Amino acid sequence: QYPNKLIYSEPIYVQREYLYAIAPIETATTEQMIKSKVICTRRGYIYPKLEPYFASLHASRMDSRFELTQFNMLRKKRCDLVMADEYVTGGLLKKMDWEDETYRSTQVVDTANFTIAFHPTLQPEVDIINRHIVALRESGKLEQFILQQQALIGLVTKAQENN
């Protein structure tokens, strides 16, 4: 509720957010893709790249508490698009067997660093965790671990496997 009163770890990875739909999304600017659309969003989330469009009524947001609810609303045509991050969405679509029925925008709409939030009294522990994150990143093990976890839930593409 008060994110400014928390302390955060070093970034673990960059979280990319896309728009998802039940029909192919034409390549266009974000403004063109969302014009006059209802976008399923997460309650309490702030979407810096979309907020100006919501404020100007260029697009509307429909909030829900869970990603599954967002995609159910999309499938029932209660909204036109879903704004969600690629990892959670990839796992959800795979689990629900909706991969062939759901389309993702070709361009990233927004990015955010994935971090872990802590209470300020845990600063000494956060310092230790941050040293480990930096060491893992510098050694290449952090990226390797993330790719292994993605592979476990089927999120690694053939192109990523060949890199």
mmCIF file of C-alpha atoms in Angstrom:
data_model
loop_
_atom_site.group_PDB
_atom_site.id
_atom_site.type_symbol
_atom_site.label_atom_id
_atom_site.label_comp_id
_atom_site.label_asym_id
_atom_site.label_seq_id
_atom_site.Cartn_x
_atom_site.Cartn_y
_atom_site.Cartn_z
ATOM 1 C CA GLN A 1 0.000 0.000 0.000
ATOM 2 C CA TYR A 2 2.931 2.355 0.651
ATOM 3 C CA PRO A 3 5.634 1.388 -1.881
ATOM 4 C CA ASN A 4 7.724 4.476 -1.068
ATOM 5 C CA LYS A 5 8.226 3.115 2.445
ATOM 6 C CA LEU A 6 9.795 -0.110 1.173
ATOM 7 C CA ILE A 7 13.330 -0.835 0.064
ATOM 8 C CA TYR A 8 14.082 -2.833 -3.048
ATOM 9 C CA SER A 9 16.663 -5.328 -4.175
ATOM 10 C CA GLU A 10 18.882 -4.890 -7.189
ATOM 11 C CA PRO A 11 16.970 -5.629 -10.404
ATOM 12 C CA ILE A 12 16.822 -9.339 -11.153
ATOM 13 C CA TYR A 13 15.576 -9.038 -14.740
ATOM 14 C CA VAL A 14 13.675 -6.676 -16.982
ATOM 15 C CA GLN A 15 9.974 -7.450 -17.040
ATOM 16 C CA ARG A 16 8.397 -6.685 -20.422
ATOM 17 C CA GLU A 17 4.706 -5.905 -20.749
ATOM 18 C CA TYR A 18 2.687 -6.489 -23.894
ATOM 19 C CA LEU A 19 -0.896 -6.141 -25.032
ATOM 20 C CA TYR A 20 -2.785 -9.397 -25.632
ATOM 21 C CA ALA A 21 -5.949 -10.005 -27.647
ATOM 22 C CA ILE A 22 -8.111 -12.815 -29.042
ATOM 23 C CA ALA A 23 -7.399 -11.676 -32.609
ATOM 24 C CA PRO A 24 -4.093 -10.642 -34.188
ATOM 25 C CA ILE A 25 -2.963 -7.176 -33.134
ATOM 26 C CA GLU A 26 -1.882 -4.997 -36.024
ATOM 27 C CA THR A 27 1.550 -3.482 -35.701
ATOM 28 C CA ALA A 28 1.010 0.142 -34.799
ATOM 29 C CA THR A 29 1.902 2.675 -32.147
ATOM 30 C CA THR A 30 0.582 2.079 -28.664
ATOM 31 C CA GLU A 31 -1.798 4.990 -29.137
ATOM 32 C CA GLN A 32 -3.226 3.445 -32.306
ATOM 33 C CA MET A 33 -3.504 -0.038 -30.771
ATOM 34 C CA ILE A 34 -5.484 1.133 -27.744
ATOM 35 C CA LYS A 35 -7.649 3.869 -29.297
ATOM 36 C CA SER A 36 -11.227 3.501 -27.995
ATOM 37 C CA LYS A 37 -10.380 0.114 -26.463
ATOM 38 C CA VAL A 38 -11.189 -1.324 -23.049
ATOM 39 C CA ILE A 39 -8.022 -2.751 -21.537
ATOM 40 C CA CYS A 40 -8.081 -5.360 -18.793
ATOM 41 C CA THR A 41 -5.558 -4.290 -16.179
ATOM 42 C CA ARG A 42 -4.505 -5.348 -12.689
ATOM 43 C CA ARG A 43 -6.191 -3.538 -9.827
ATOM 44 C CA GLY A 44 -3.764 -1.247 -8.053
ATOM 45 C CA TYR A 45 -1.142 -1.363 -10.814
ATOM 46 C CA ILE A 46 0.098 1.829 -12.373
ATOM 47 C CA TYR A 47 0.960 1.565 -16.058
ATOM 48 C CA PRO A 48 3.181 4.585 -16.768
ATOM 49 C CA LYS A 49 2.946 4.243 -20.558
ATOM 50 C CA LEU A 50 -0.848 3.824 -20.538
ATOM 51 C CA GLU A 51 -1.919 6.213 -17.769
ATOM 52 C CA PRO A 52 -1.955 9.295 -20.043
ATOM 53 C CA TYR A 53 -4.336 7.494 -22.422
ATOM 54 C CA PHE A 54 -6.612 6.477 -19.559
ATOM 55 C CA ALA A 55 -6.583 10.024 -18.168
ATOM 56 C CA SER A 56 -7.517 11.499 -21.569
ATOM 57 C CA LEU A 57 -10.229 8.843 -22.083
ATOM 58 C CA HIS A 58 -8.391 7.685 -25.230
ATOM 59 C CA ALA A 59 -8.762 4.187 -23.725
ATOM 60 C CA SER A 60 -10.512 2.722 -20.688
ATOM 61 C CA ARG A 61 -9.220 0.348 -18.073
ATOM 62 C CA MET A 62 -11.130 -2.495 -16.490
ATOM 63 C CA ASP A 63 -9.434 -3.691 -13.325
ATOM 64 C CA SER A 64 -9.300 -7.172 -11.877
ATOM 65 C CA ARG A 65 -7.324 -8.773 -9.093
ATOM 66 C CA PHE A 66 -5.816 -11.674 -11.024
ATOM 67 C CA GLU A 67 -4.248 -12.332 -14.429
ATOM 68 C CA LEU A 68 -6.573 -15.305 -14.957
ATOM 69 C CA THR A 69 -9.566 -13.006 -14.482
ATOM 70 C CA GLN A 70 -8.113 -10.569 -17.024
ATOM 71 C CA PHE A 71 -7.863 -13.289 -19.660
ATOM 72 C CA ASN A 72 -11.294 -14.697 -18.833
ATOM 73 C CA MET A 73 -12.754 -11.224 -19.355
ATOM 74 C CA LEU A 74 -10.882 -10.982 -22.664
ATOM 75 C CA ARG A 75 -12.232 -14.355 -23.796
ATOM 76 C CA LYS A 76 -15.779 -13.258 -22.843
ATOM 77 C CA LYS A 77 -15.232 -10.000 -24.790
ATOM 78 C CA ARG A 78 -15.692 -7.804 -21.740
ATOM 79 C CA CYS A 79 -12.467 -6.071 -22.739
ATOM 80 C CA ASP A 80 -10.576 -5.708 -26.000
ATOM 81 C CA LEU A 81 -7.020 -6.101 -24.752
ATOM 82 C CA VAL A 82 -5.084 -7.297 -21.726
ATOM 83 C CA MET A 83 -1.953 -5.544 -20.481
ATOM 84 C CA ALA A 84 0.331 -8.126 -18.872
ATOM 85 C CA ASP A 85 3.936 -9.179 -18.494
ATOM 86 C CA GLU A 86 5.303 -11.874 -20.751
ATOM 87 C CA TYR A 87 6.385 -14.406 -18.104
ATOM 88 C CA VAL A 88 3.193 -14.587 -16.076
ATOM 89 C CA THR A 89 1.137 -14.550 -19.267
ATOM 90 C CA GLY A 90 3.233 -17.223 -20.957
ATOM 91 C CA GLY A 91 2.824 -19.591 -18.033
ATOM 92 C CA LEU A 92 -0.890 -18.842 -17.675
ATOM 93 C CA LEU A 93 -1.668 -19.323 -21.365
ATOM 94 C CA LYS A 94 0.286 -22.566 -21.417
ATOM 95 C CA LYS A 95 -1.456 -23.878 -18.294
ATOM 96 C CA MET A 96 -4.923 -22.964 -19.606
ATOM 97 C CA ASP A 97 -4.084 -24.211 -23.133
ATOM 98 C CA TRP A 98 -4.978 -20.804 -24.592
ATOM 99 C CA GLU A 99 -1.705 -20.220 -26.455
ATOM 100 C CA ASP A 100 -3.262 -20.768 -29.887
ATOM 101 C CA GLU A 101 -6.211 -18.480 -29.116
ATOM 102 C CA THR A 102 -4.288 -15.496 -27.777
ATOM 103 C CA TYR A 103 -2.204 -12.963 -29.695
ATOM 104 C CA ARG A 104 0.512 -10.652 -28.393
ATOM 105 C CA SER A 105 1.470 -7.223 -29.680
ATOM 106 C CA THR A 106 4.702 -7.285 -31.651
ATOM 107 C CA GLN A 107 6.262 -4.483 -29.676
ATOM 108 C CA VAL A 108 6.832 -4.135 -25.962
ATOM 109 C CA VAL A 109 4.442 -1.570 -24.454
ATOM 110 C CA ASP A 110 6.418 -1.021 -21.250
ATOM 111 C CA THR A 111 9.262 -2.404 -19.188
ATOM 112 C CA ALA A 112 10.020 -2.476 -15.497
ATOM 113 C CA ASN A 113 12.813 -3.874 -13.413
ATOM 114 C CA PHE A 114 11.754 -6.964 -11.479
ATOM 115 C CA THR A 115 12.893 -6.460 -7.898
ATOM 116 C CA ILE A 116 12.036 -7.812 -4.474
ATOM 117 C CA ALA A 117 10.489 -5.435 -1.918
ATOM 118 C CA PHE A 118 11.501 -5.490 1.753
ATOM 119 C CA HIS A 119 10.628 -3.684 4.951
ATOM 120 C CA PRO A 120 13.244 -0.990 5.724
ATOM 121 C CA THR A 121 14.314 -2.789 8.921
ATOM 122 C CA LEU A 122 15.778 -5.530 6.693
ATOM 123 C CA GLN A 123 18.431 -3.276 5.096
ATOM 124 C CA PRO A 124 21.381 -5.461 6.264
ATOM 125 C CA GLU A 125 19.787 -8.534 4.689
ATOM 126 C CA VAL A 126 18.975 -6.606 1.503
ATOM 127 C CA ASP A 127 22.630 -5.565 1.250
ATOM 128 C CA ILE A 128 23.658 -9.251 1.372
ATOM 129 C CA ILE A 129 21.021 -10.239 -1.188
ATOM 130 C CA ASN A 130 22.093 -7.395 -3.475
ATOM 131 C CA ARG A 131 25.732 -8.527 -3.356
ATOM 132 C CA HIS A 132 24.603 -12.024 -4.394
ATOM 133 C CA ILE A 133 22.408 -10.679 -7.221
ATOM 134 C CA VAL A 134 25.279 -8.575 -8.582
ATOM 135 C CA ALA A 135 27.718 -11.506 -8.357
ATOM 136 C CA LEU A 136 25.263 -13.828 -10.116
ATOM 137 C CA ARG A 137 24.595 -11.245 -12.830
ATOM 138 C CA GLU A 138 28.308 -10.582 -13.427
ATOM 139 C CA SER A 139 29.083 -14.308 -13.634
ATOM 140 C CA GLY A 140 26.237 -14.932 -16.106
ATOM 141 C CA LYS A 141 24.598 -17.369 -13.699
ATOM 142 C CA LEU A 142 21.582 -15.146 -13.069
ATOM 143 C CA GLU A 143 20.608 -15.136 -16.749
ATOM 144 C CA GLN A 144 21.265 -18.883 -16.956
ATOM 145 C CA PHE A 145 19.019 -19.511 -13.924
ATOM 146 C CA ILE A 146 16.217 -17.345 -15.351
ATOM 147 C CA LEU A 147 16.363 -19.217 -18.666
ATOM 148 C CA GLN A 148 16.251 -22.554 -16.810
ATOM 149 C CA GLN A 149 13.152 -21.446 -14.895
ATOM 150 C CA GLN A 150 11.492 -20.241 -18.095
ATOM 151 C CA ALA A 151 12.253 -23.583 -19.746
ATOM 152 C CA LEU A 152 10.556 -25.418 -16.862
ATOM 153 C CA ILE A 153 7.271 -23.722 -17.695
ATOM 154 C CA GLY A 154 7.829 -23.746 -21.445
ATOM 155 C CA LEU A 155 8.638 -20.080 -21.988
ATOM 156 C CA VAL A 156 11.960 -20.492 -23.782
ATOM 157 C CA THR A 157 11.669 -20.158 -27.518
ATOM 158 C CA LYS A 158 13.849 -22.057 -29.985
ATOM 159 C CA ALA A 159 15.729 -18.828 -30.701
ATOM 160 C CA GLN A 160 16.561 -18.383 -27.009
ATOM 161 C CA GLU A 161 17.642 -22.019 -26.711
ATOM 162 C CA ASN A 162 20.170 -21.498 -29.534
ATOM 163 C CA ASN A 163 21.824 -18.474 -27.911
#
